[in-house]
Short mmCIF file of C-alpha atoms in Angstrom, two decimals:
data_model
loop_
_atom_site.label_atom_id
_atom_site.label_comp_id
_atom_site.label_asym_id
_atom_site.label_seq_id
_atom_site.Cartn_x
_atom_site.Cartn_y
_atom_site.Cartn_z
CA MET A 295 4.15 -15.61 -35.32
CA ILE A 296 2.33 -15.02 -32.17
CA ASP A 297 0.76 -11.23 -31.95
CA GLU A 298 2.51 -10.41 -28.49
CA ALA A 299 -0.31 -7.40 -28.16
CA ALA A 300 -3.37 -9.75 -28.90
CA TYR A 301 -1.67 -12.75 -26.09
CA ASP A 302 -1.18 -9.74 -23.67
CA GLU A 303 -4.63 -8.21 -24.60
CA ALA A 304 -5.89 -11.54 -23.98
CA ARG A 305 -3.75 -12.60 -20.86
CA LEU A 306 -4.76 -9.57 -19.16
CA ARG A 307 -8.64 -9.96 -19.54
CA ASP A 308 -8.71 -13.69 -18.26
CA TRP A 309 -6.70 -12.42 -15.85
CA ALA A 310 -9.22 -9.46 -15.07
CA ALA A 311 -12.74 -12.15 -15.47
CA GLY A 312 -10.70 -14.51 -12.71
CA ARG A 313 -9.79 -17.00 -15.45
CA ALA A 314 -6.05 -17.15 -15.52
CA ARG A 315 -3.38 -17.74 -12.54
CA GLY A 316 0.39 -16.90 -12.44
CA PHE A 317 1.32 -13.64 -13.08
CA ALA A 318 4.68 -11.91 -12.07
CA ARG A 319 4.13 -8.90 -10.02
CA ARG A 320 5.91 -7.08 -12.43
CA ASP A 321 3.85 -8.62 -15.10
CA LEU A 322 0.80 -5.96 -13.38
CA PHE A 323 2.52 -2.88 -13.90
CA ALA A 324 3.90 -4.11 -17.83
CA LEU A 325 0.28 -4.69 -19.04
CA ALA A 326 -0.78 -1.82 -17.78
CA ALA A 327 -0.22 0.05 -21.21
CA VAL A 328 -2.41 -2.99 -22.56
CA ALA A 329 -5.60 -1.88 -20.51
CA GLY A 330 -6.43 1.28 -22.50
CA THR A 331 -7.00 -0.47 -26.31
CA ALA A 332 -8.31 -3.87 -24.06
CA GLY A 333 -11.44 -1.87 -23.17
CA LEU A 334 -10.83 -2.56 -19.20
CA LEU A 335 -10.61 1.38 -18.12
CA PRO A 336 -13.37 1.95 -15.45
CA SER A 337 -16.86 1.41 -15.85
CA PRO A 338 -19.02 3.99 -14.30
CA ALA A 339 -20.42 2.96 -10.87
CA GLN A 340 -22.90 4.74 -8.40
CA ALA A 341 -21.01 6.04 -6.21
CA ALA A 342 -20.97 8.69 -2.69
CA ASP A 343 -19.33 12.44 -3.03
CA ALA A 344 -17.00 10.64 -0.50
CA PRO A 345 -14.28 6.95 -0.76
CA ILE A 346 -16.28 6.95 3.32
CA VAL A 347 -20.34 8.09 4.23
CA LYS A 348 -19.84 8.18 7.36
CA PRO A 349 -18.29 10.90 9.69
CA LEU A 350 -15.33 10.13 10.56
CA PRO A 351 -13.84 12.23 13.73
CA PRO A 352 -10.34 12.75 14.53
CA GLU A 353 -11.10 11.10 18.03
CA LEU A 354 -12.36 7.61 16.34
CA PHE A 355 -9.97 7.85 12.68
CA LYS A 356 -7.10 7.67 11.15
CA VAL A 357 -7.80 7.57 8.13
CA PHE A 358 -5.44 6.39 5.55
CA GLY A 359 -7.94 7.64 2.05
CA THR A 360 -10.25 5.44 1.40
CA ASN A 361 -9.62 3.40 4.38
CA ALA A 362 -10.08 4.71 8.44
CA GLU A 363 -8.52 2.45 10.92
CA THR A 364 -10.34 2.76 14.27
CA LYS A 365 -8.48 4.36 16.87
CA TRP A 366 -8.02 1.86 19.89
CA SER A 367 -8.85 4.35 22.00
CA ALA A 368 -12.85 5.00 20.81
CA LEU A 369 -13.65 0.92 22.38
CA LYS A 370 -13.24 1.64 25.55
CA GLY A 371 -15.45 1.35 27.47
CA GLN A 372 -17.79 0.43 24.44
CA GLY A 373 -18.68 -3.54 25.24
CA TYR A 374 -18.14 -6.39 23.43
CA TYR A 375 -19.05 -4.95 19.91
CA VAL A 376 -17.15 -2.26 17.91
CA PRO A 377 -20.83 0.81 17.79
CA ILE A 378 -21.02 0.79 13.73
CA ASP A 379 -19.66 4.87 14.46
CA ARG A 380 -16.64 3.49 15.24
CA PHE A 381 -15.63 0.71 12.77
CA PHE A 382 -12.77 0.64 10.85
CA VAL A 383 -13.44 0.67 7.33
CA ARG A 384 -11.62 -1.20 4.37
CA ASN A 385 -12.09 0.28 0.81
CA HIS A 386 -10.55 -0.21 -2.32
CA THR A 387 -12.25 2.12 -4.53
CA SER A 388 -15.38 4.08 -2.81
CA THR A 389 -18.31 3.55 -0.70
CA PRO A 390 -21.19 2.97 -3.76
CA THR A 391 -24.76 3.76 -3.39
CA ILE A 392 -27.19 1.09 -3.76
CA ASP A 393 -31.37 1.00 -4.34
CA ALA A 394 -32.53 -1.58 -1.53
CA ALA A 395 -35.58 -1.96 -4.35
CA ASP A 396 -33.20 -3.03 -6.80
CA TRP A 397 -30.80 -5.16 -5.57
CA SER A 398 -30.60 -8.53 -5.72
CA LEU A 399 -27.91 -11.59 -5.86
CA GLU A 400 -26.69 -13.47 -8.67
CA ILE A 401 -26.30 -17.11 -8.37
CA SER A 402 -24.92 -18.58 -11.60
CA GLY A 403 -21.48 -20.62 -13.51
CA SER A 404 -21.31 -24.08 -13.80
CA GLY A 405 -21.65 -25.39 -10.91
CA LEU A 406 -24.86 -24.93 -10.64
CA ARG A 407 -27.42 -27.68 -11.93
CA GLY A 408 -29.95 -24.75 -13.91
CA PRO A 409 -29.52 -21.59 -15.10
CA ALA A 410 -28.50 -18.61 -13.04
CA VAL A 411 -31.33 -18.11 -9.84
CA HIS A 412 -31.79 -14.01 -8.83
CA VAL A 413 -32.75 -13.15 -5.05
CA THR A 414 -34.17 -10.40 -3.87
CA LEU A 415 -33.65 -9.03 -0.26
CA ASP A 416 -36.94 -9.71 0.67
CA ASP A 417 -36.14 -13.39 -0.46
CA LEU A 418 -32.89 -12.92 1.90
CA ARG A 419 -35.38 -12.19 4.55
CA ARG A 420 -37.98 -14.78 4.27
CA LEU A 421 -35.54 -17.92 4.69
CA PRO A 422 -34.10 -18.47 8.18
CA ALA A 423 -32.00 -16.22 9.80
CA GLU A 424 -29.32 -16.61 12.26
CA SER A 425 -27.36 -14.02 14.07
CA HIS A 426 -23.45 -14.82 15.12
CA ALA A 427 -20.46 -12.95 16.75
CA VAL A 428 -17.65 -12.23 14.02
CA THR A 429 -14.47 -10.75 14.38
CA VAL A 430 -13.47 -8.68 10.74
CA GLU A 431 -10.01 -7.58 9.81
CA CYS A 432 -7.93 -6.69 7.41
CA ALA A 433 -4.77 -9.03 6.64
CA GLY A 434 -2.99 -5.95 6.42
CA ASN A 435 -4.24 -5.37 10.41
CA GLY A 436 -0.69 -4.51 12.10
CA ARG A 437 1.50 -3.97 8.46
CA SER A 438 3.55 -0.90 10.23
CA TYR A 439 4.80 -2.90 12.58
CA TYR A 440 6.71 -4.50 10.25
CA THR A 441 8.73 -1.41 9.65
CA SER A 442 8.68 0.22 12.75
CA GLN A 443 9.28 -2.07 14.72
CA GLN A 444 11.26 -5.03 13.01
CA GLY A 445 13.05 -2.74 10.88
CA GLN A 446 11.90 -4.18 7.54
CA THR A 447 10.24 -2.65 4.03
CA VAL A 448 7.15 -3.79 3.32
CA SER A 449 3.81 -2.03 1.41
CA GLY A 450 0.44 -1.30 1.47
CA THR A 451 -1.40 0.99 3.72
CA ALA A 452 0.37 1.50 7.36
CA TRP A 453 -2.39 -0.05 9.55
CA GLY A 454 -1.81 0.15 12.65
CA LEU A 455 -3.55 -2.68 14.61
CA GLY A 456 -7.39 -1.03 13.97
CA ALA A 457 -8.10 -2.20 11.16
CA VAL A 458 -10.75 -5.08 13.30
CA GLY A 459 -14.20 -5.12 14.64
CA VAL A 460 -16.00 -7.45 15.99
CA ALA A 461 -19.94 -6.39 15.35
CA ARG A 462 -22.97 -9.04 15.98
CA TRP A 463 -23.96 -9.81 12.41
CA ARG A 464 -27.96 -10.85 11.28
CA GLY A 465 -28.86 -13.46 8.22
CA VAL A 466 -28.69 -16.38 5.56
CA ARG A 467 -26.46 -18.97 5.91
CA LEU A 468 -24.89 -18.69 1.78
CA SER A 469 -24.92 -22.67 2.19
CA THR A 470 -29.68 -22.20 2.36
CA VAL A 471 -28.99 -19.88 -0.59
CA LEU A 472 -26.54 -22.45 -3.09
CA ARG A 473 -28.73 -25.69 -2.35
CA ARG A 474 -32.01 -23.70 -3.33
CA ALA A 475 -29.83 -22.32 -6.01
CA GLY A 476 -29.32 -26.11 -6.89
CA LEU A 477 -25.63 -27.16 -6.41
CA ARG A 478 -24.37 -30.42 -8.79
CA ARG A 479 -22.11 -32.84 -7.01
CA ASP A 480 -18.80 -31.80 -9.05
CA ALA A 481 -19.52 -27.96 -7.89
CA LEU A 482 -16.16 -26.49 -6.19
CA ASP A 483 -15.25 -22.89 -5.96
CA VAL A 484 -17.39 -20.47 -5.09
CA GLN A 485 -16.50 -16.25 -5.50
CA PRO A 486 -19.04 -13.28 -4.41
CA SER A 487 -17.74 -10.55 -6.48
CA GLY A 488 -19.16 -6.82 -5.07
CA LEU A 489 -20.72 -4.08 -6.41
CA ASP A 490 -18.30 -1.07 -5.61
CA PRO A 491 -16.53 0.35 -8.17
CA HIS A 492 -13.97 -1.50 -10.38
CA TYR A 493 -10.48 -1.27 -8.51
CA VAL A 494 -7.70 -0.08 -10.94
CA THR A 495 -4.32 -0.27 -10.34
CA GLY A 496 -1.07 0.67 -12.60
CA GLY A 497 -3.59 1.55 -15.24
CA VAL A 498 -5.12 -2.29 -15.29
CA ASP A 499 -8.94 -2.58 -14.91
CA LEU A 500 -9.20 -5.07 -12.24
CA GLY A 501 -12.63 -4.93 -12.30
CA PRO A 502 -14.99 -5.83 -9.28
CA VAL A 503 -13.66 -6.85 -5.49
CA ARG A 504 -14.24 -10.66 -5.47
CA ARG A 505 -11.70 -13.42 -3.75
CA PRO A 506 -13.17 -17.73 -4.46
CA MET A 507 -13.24 -20.36 -1.77
CA PRO A 508 -14.19 -23.48 -1.77
CA LEU A 509 -16.71 -24.83 -1.85
CA ALA A 510 -16.63 -26.74 1.81
CA LYS A 511 -15.73 -23.34 3.46
CA ALA A 512 -19.00 -21.72 1.65
CA LEU A 513 -21.31 -24.16 3.22
CA ASP A 514 -20.07 -24.43 6.39
CA ASP A 515 -20.20 -21.04 8.41
CA VAL A 516 -20.16 -18.63 5.87
CA LEU A 517 -22.91 -15.66 6.38
CA LEU A 518 -25.49 -13.72 3.90
CA ALA A 519 -25.36 -10.67 6.38
CA TYR A 520 -27.73 -7.46 5.92
CA GLU A 521 -27.59 -6.31 9.73
CA MET A 522 -24.84 -5.22 11.81
CA ASN A 523 -25.69 -5.18 15.90
CA GLY A 524 -29.04 -4.81 14.93
CA GLU A 525 -29.52 -2.64 12.32
CA PRO A 526 -29.23 -3.10 8.74
CA LEU A 527 -26.19 -2.54 7.22
CA PRO A 528 -24.33 0.62 6.37
CA PRO A 529 -23.55 1.84 3.50
CA ASP A 530 -20.09 1.50 4.55
CA HIS A 531 -19.86 -2.02 5.74
CA GLY A 532 -21.97 -4.04 2.61
CA PHE A 533 -26.06 -2.15 2.15
CA PRO A 534 -27.57 -3.56 1.55
CA VAL A 535 -25.87 -7.04 1.46
CA ARG A 536 -22.03 -8.93 2.13
CA VAL A 537 -20.34 -12.15 3.63
CA ILE A 538 -19.24 -12.39 6.28
CA VAL A 539 -16.13 -15.44 6.35
CA PRO A 540 -15.47 -15.90 9.91
CA HIS A 541 -12.08 -16.82 11.07
CA TRP A 542 -10.70 -15.79 7.24
CA ILE A 543 -9.02 -12.69 6.13
CA GLY A 544 -11.32 -9.33 5.73
CA ILE A 545 -11.14 -9.58 1.69
CA ALA A 546 -12.97 -12.47 2.25
CA SER A 547 -16.41 -10.96 3.43
CA ILE A 548 -17.21 -9.53 0.03
CA LYS A 549 -19.07 -5.74 1.30
CA TRP A 550 -21.75 -5.26 -1.52
CA VAL A 551 -22.51 -8.52 -3.31
CA GLY A 552 -23.97 -8.42 -6.32
CA LYS A 553 -22.90 -11.94 -7.91
CA ILE A 554 -21.90 -15.05 -6.87
CA GLU A 555 -20.35 -17.86 -8.98
CA VAL A 556 -20.32 -21.35 -8.34
CA SER A 557 -17.38 -23.36 -10.52
CA THR A 558 -17.04 -26.72 -11.25
CA GLU A 559 -13.30 -25.79 -11.97
CA PRO A 560 -11.09 -24.26 -9.88
CA LEU A 561 -11.76 -19.99 -10.02
CA PHE A 562 -8.85 -17.10 -9.79
CA SER A 563 -8.79 -13.35 -9.31
CA PRO A 564 -6.22 -10.46 -8.89
CA TRP A 565 -7.21 -10.70 -5.61
CA ASN A 566 -5.99 -14.58 -4.82
CA THR A 567 -3.48 -14.73 -7.44
CA GLN A 568 -1.27 -10.90 -7.03
CA PHE A 569 -2.32 -9.23 -4.23
CA TYR A 570 -2.92 -11.17 -0.64
CA ARG A 571 -0.51 -14.41 -1.23
CA LEU A 572 2.92 -14.18 0.81
CA PHE A 573 5.80 -13.01 -0.77
CA GLY A 574 9.35 -12.51 0.15
CA PRO A 575 12.40 -14.71 0.63
CA GLU A 576 11.27 -17.63 2.69
CA PHE A 577 8.41 -17.81 0.43
CA PRO A 578 7.82 -19.38 -3.58
CA ALA A 579 8.09 -16.74 -6.41
CA GLU A 580 4.33 -16.56 -6.79
CA GLY A 581 4.24 -16.75 -3.21
CA GLN A 582 2.00 -18.70 -0.82
CA PRO A 583 -2.28 -18.85 -0.73
CA PHE A 584 -3.64 -18.53 2.70
CA ASP A 585 -6.99 -17.64 4.10
CA ARG A 586 -7.13 -18.02 8.00
CA GLN A 587 -6.33 -14.89 10.19
CA VAL A 588 -3.30 -15.52 13.28
CA ILE A 589 -3.02 -14.38 16.66
CA LYS A 590 -3.40 -10.61 18.20
CA SER A 591 -3.20 -8.57 21.37
CA ALA A 592 -4.23 -4.60 21.46
CA PHE A 593 -4.36 -2.27 24.18
CA GLU A 594 -7.44 -0.32 24.83
CA LEU A 595 -5.25 3.65 24.30
CA ASP A 596 -2.78 4.94 21.80
CA PRO A 597 0.42 4.99 21.64
CA GLY A 598 1.93 7.82 23.48
CA ALA A 599 -0.68 7.77 26.14
CA THR A 600 0.13 9.38 29.39
CA PHE A 601 -0.91 8.27 33.03
CA PRO A 602 -0.82 10.22 36.17
CA ALA A 603 2.43 9.08 38.41
CA GLY A 604 2.02 7.01 40.93
CA ARG A 605 -2.15 6.18 41.35
CA TRP A 606 -3.46 3.64 40.40
CA THR A 607 -4.82 3.11 36.57
CA THR A 608 -6.78 0.15 35.26
CA LEU A 609 -4.91 -1.42 31.79
CA THR A 610 -7.67 -2.59 29.24
CA GLY A 611 -7.42 -4.09 25.94
CA ARG A 612 -8.44 -7.00 23.64
CA SER A 613 -7.04 -10.63 22.04
CA TRP A 614 -8.77 -12.28 19.34
CA SER A 615 -7.93 -15.62 17.34
CA ALA A 616 -8.84 -17.29 13.96
CA ASN A 617 -8.03 -21.17 15.59
CA GLY A 618 -10.32 -20.82 18.28
CA PRO A 619 -11.12 -18.84 22.11
CA ILE A 620 -8.43 -17.16 23.96
CA ARG A 621 -7.55 -19.12 27.05
CA HIS A 622 -5.07 -16.45 28.67
CA VAL A 623 -3.44 -12.81 27.93
CA GLU A 624 0.09 -11.73 29.79
CA VAL A 625 0.64 -8.33 30.06
CA SER A 626 4.22 -6.64 30.22
CA THR A 627 4.96 -2.93 31.70
CA ASP A 628 8.86 -3.07 31.94
CA GLY A 629 9.22 -3.31 27.82
CA GLY A 630 8.56 -7.48 28.55
CA LEU A 631 11.05 -8.06 31.68
CA THR A 632 8.12 -9.37 33.53
CA TRP A 633 4.75 -10.65 32.56
CA ARG A 634 1.61 -10.88 34.80
CA ARG A 635 -1.57 -12.74 34.03
CA ALA A 636 -4.69 -10.06 32.95
CA HIS A 637 -8.18 -11.31 34.54
CA ARG A 638 -10.43 -11.82 31.76
CA VAL A 639 -13.02 -9.68 31.53
CA GLY A 640 -16.57 -11.95 30.05
CA ALA A 641 -16.32 -15.02 27.84
CA SER A 642 -14.66 -15.53 24.61
CA ILE A 643 -17.07 -15.89 21.70
CA GLU A 644 -15.47 -18.51 19.19
CA GLY A 645 -14.62 -16.51 16.12
CA ALA A 646 -14.38 -13.35 18.08
CA TRP A 647 -12.31 -11.63 20.71
CA GLN A 648 -11.82 -12.05 24.68
CA ARG A 649 -11.27 -8.46 26.35
CA TRP A 650 -8.98 -8.20 29.83
CA GLU A 651 -7.78 -5.79 32.57
CA LEU A 652 -5.07 -5.44 34.84
CA ASP A 653 -4.68 -2.68 37.68
CA TRP A 654 -0.81 -0.61 36.86
CA GLN A 655 0.62 2.11 39.81
CA PRO A 656 3.54 3.67 37.36
CA SER A 657 6.20 5.74 38.16
CA ALA A 658 6.70 8.35 36.29
CA GLY A 659 8.93 8.04 33.58
CA ALA A 660 8.40 6.23 29.78
CA HIS A 661 6.99 2.98 30.15
CA GLU A 662 6.96 0.28 27.35
CA LEU A 663 3.27 -1.79 27.37
CA LEU A 664 3.69 -5.46 25.65
CA ALA A 665 0.67 -7.84 25.98
CA ARG A 666 0.18 -11.43 24.55
CA ALA A 667 -2.50 -14.22 24.48
CA THR A 668 -2.79 -17.82 24.17
CA ASP A 669 -5.07 -19.37 22.49
CA VAL A 670 -6.95 -22.59 23.24
CA HIS A 671 -5.06 -24.45 20.95
CA GLY A 672 -1.47 -23.11 22.53
CA HIS A 673 -1.18 -20.88 20.28
CA THR A 674 0.92 -18.00 21.86
CA GLN A 675 1.71 -14.62 19.37
CA PRO A 676 5.27 -14.27 19.12
CA GLU A 677 8.09 -11.93 19.40
CA VAL A 678 8.78 -10.82 15.60
CA ALA A 679 6.55 -11.85 12.95
CA ARG A 680 7.76 -13.64 9.32
CA TYR A 681 8.15 -11.02 7.39
CA ASN A 682 6.08 -11.02 3.98
CA THR A 683 7.06 -8.01 1.78
CA LEU A 684 2.90 -7.12 1.50
CA GLY A 685 3.15 -7.35 5.44
CA TYR A 686 0.37 -9.33 6.16
CA LEU A 687 -0.79 -11.24 8.76
CA PHE A 688 1.49 -9.33 11.51
CA ASP A 689 1.16 -11.27 14.76
CA ALA A 690 3.55 -10.09 17.17
CA VAL A 691 4.06 -8.94 20.56
CA VAL A 692 3.55 -4.99 19.87
CA ARG A 693 5.40 -2.40 21.52
CA VAL A 694 3.14 0.47 22.77
CA PRO A 695 5.43 3.47 24.34
CA VAL A 696 3.24 4.94 27.24
CA THR A 697 4.21 7.86 29.70
CA ALA A 698 3.48 8.45 33.82
CA ALA A 699 3.93 12.32 34.82
#
């Protein structure tokens, strides 16, 4: 006869450790009562006094608890890269306080030929460095528009379009570090883990934030970054070292990385089995996994902005796509009845975004602005985003109300 309590406890431990998959969403809450007896309550972690360390002035950010969304009006006139002081913050718990002198990265697992390897920050700095412009974007960016624009109920942080930012990241290729650690030929998956406090939901301690990727991706273009826009990583953005995974959803770019597991077997965590999967009527019951981001556009203004009627003004914005550089952007100032091609501002760097502008002379009254982008592979923003219950990957054209007075 099976001891159901012991069985549930074992499943919970395996899942939190990334050794199991296939939980239905209801299991997360059904097992909550087991968490206390299983010894999976949060372990002590050194964290800052507040979830986010840097100042969050209301003219720059909209704050959602442990998260802070960049206001698009704060990016107007700021150049290609988002300044650190206005780069969005996505924390599952809170920003940890880490002493760089005590930090080291452990690389271990069955996918290595030998024992675990430990790498210090000085070790990383002695390796060949690279700098790349990369977009980091939360998978839930634009989530609020499922409700406000499509009338659909979703769960999660009600982001507008400001959970995205482009920075110039400097560091060492993950492939360099993994190969020096000694990879087995049959290595399959790589899973970075963060040093932030454990994430607890429904009374269940899910452990540190972590998410696996195939070895092929890890050896392709992934960076272990220690600088952001020419400065050491700030605490809120991963100090002293974070993972940067171009083209993929932000959860893959683990902050405050402290451990990387390399395995000869598939790896799983709550962040690829329970969260960051597509659930809903069009998807399998166990959800559909996804990794890549989608295409989006945003005006450098806040919804409800006011313009002087009858005067020429310049509308500015940015568009980006995980599938490649932006080919062109069209803008409508009359709610989508007519469209004009926007003027490109500077180049579109692959893996980042394209800036654009359009002159407009509004008449007095209410207006609705729309922008839609097409990338070099012919992907154009749709009118309606594909619904999923967790509100991921919103890519539809966003309707922005403004007034001329």
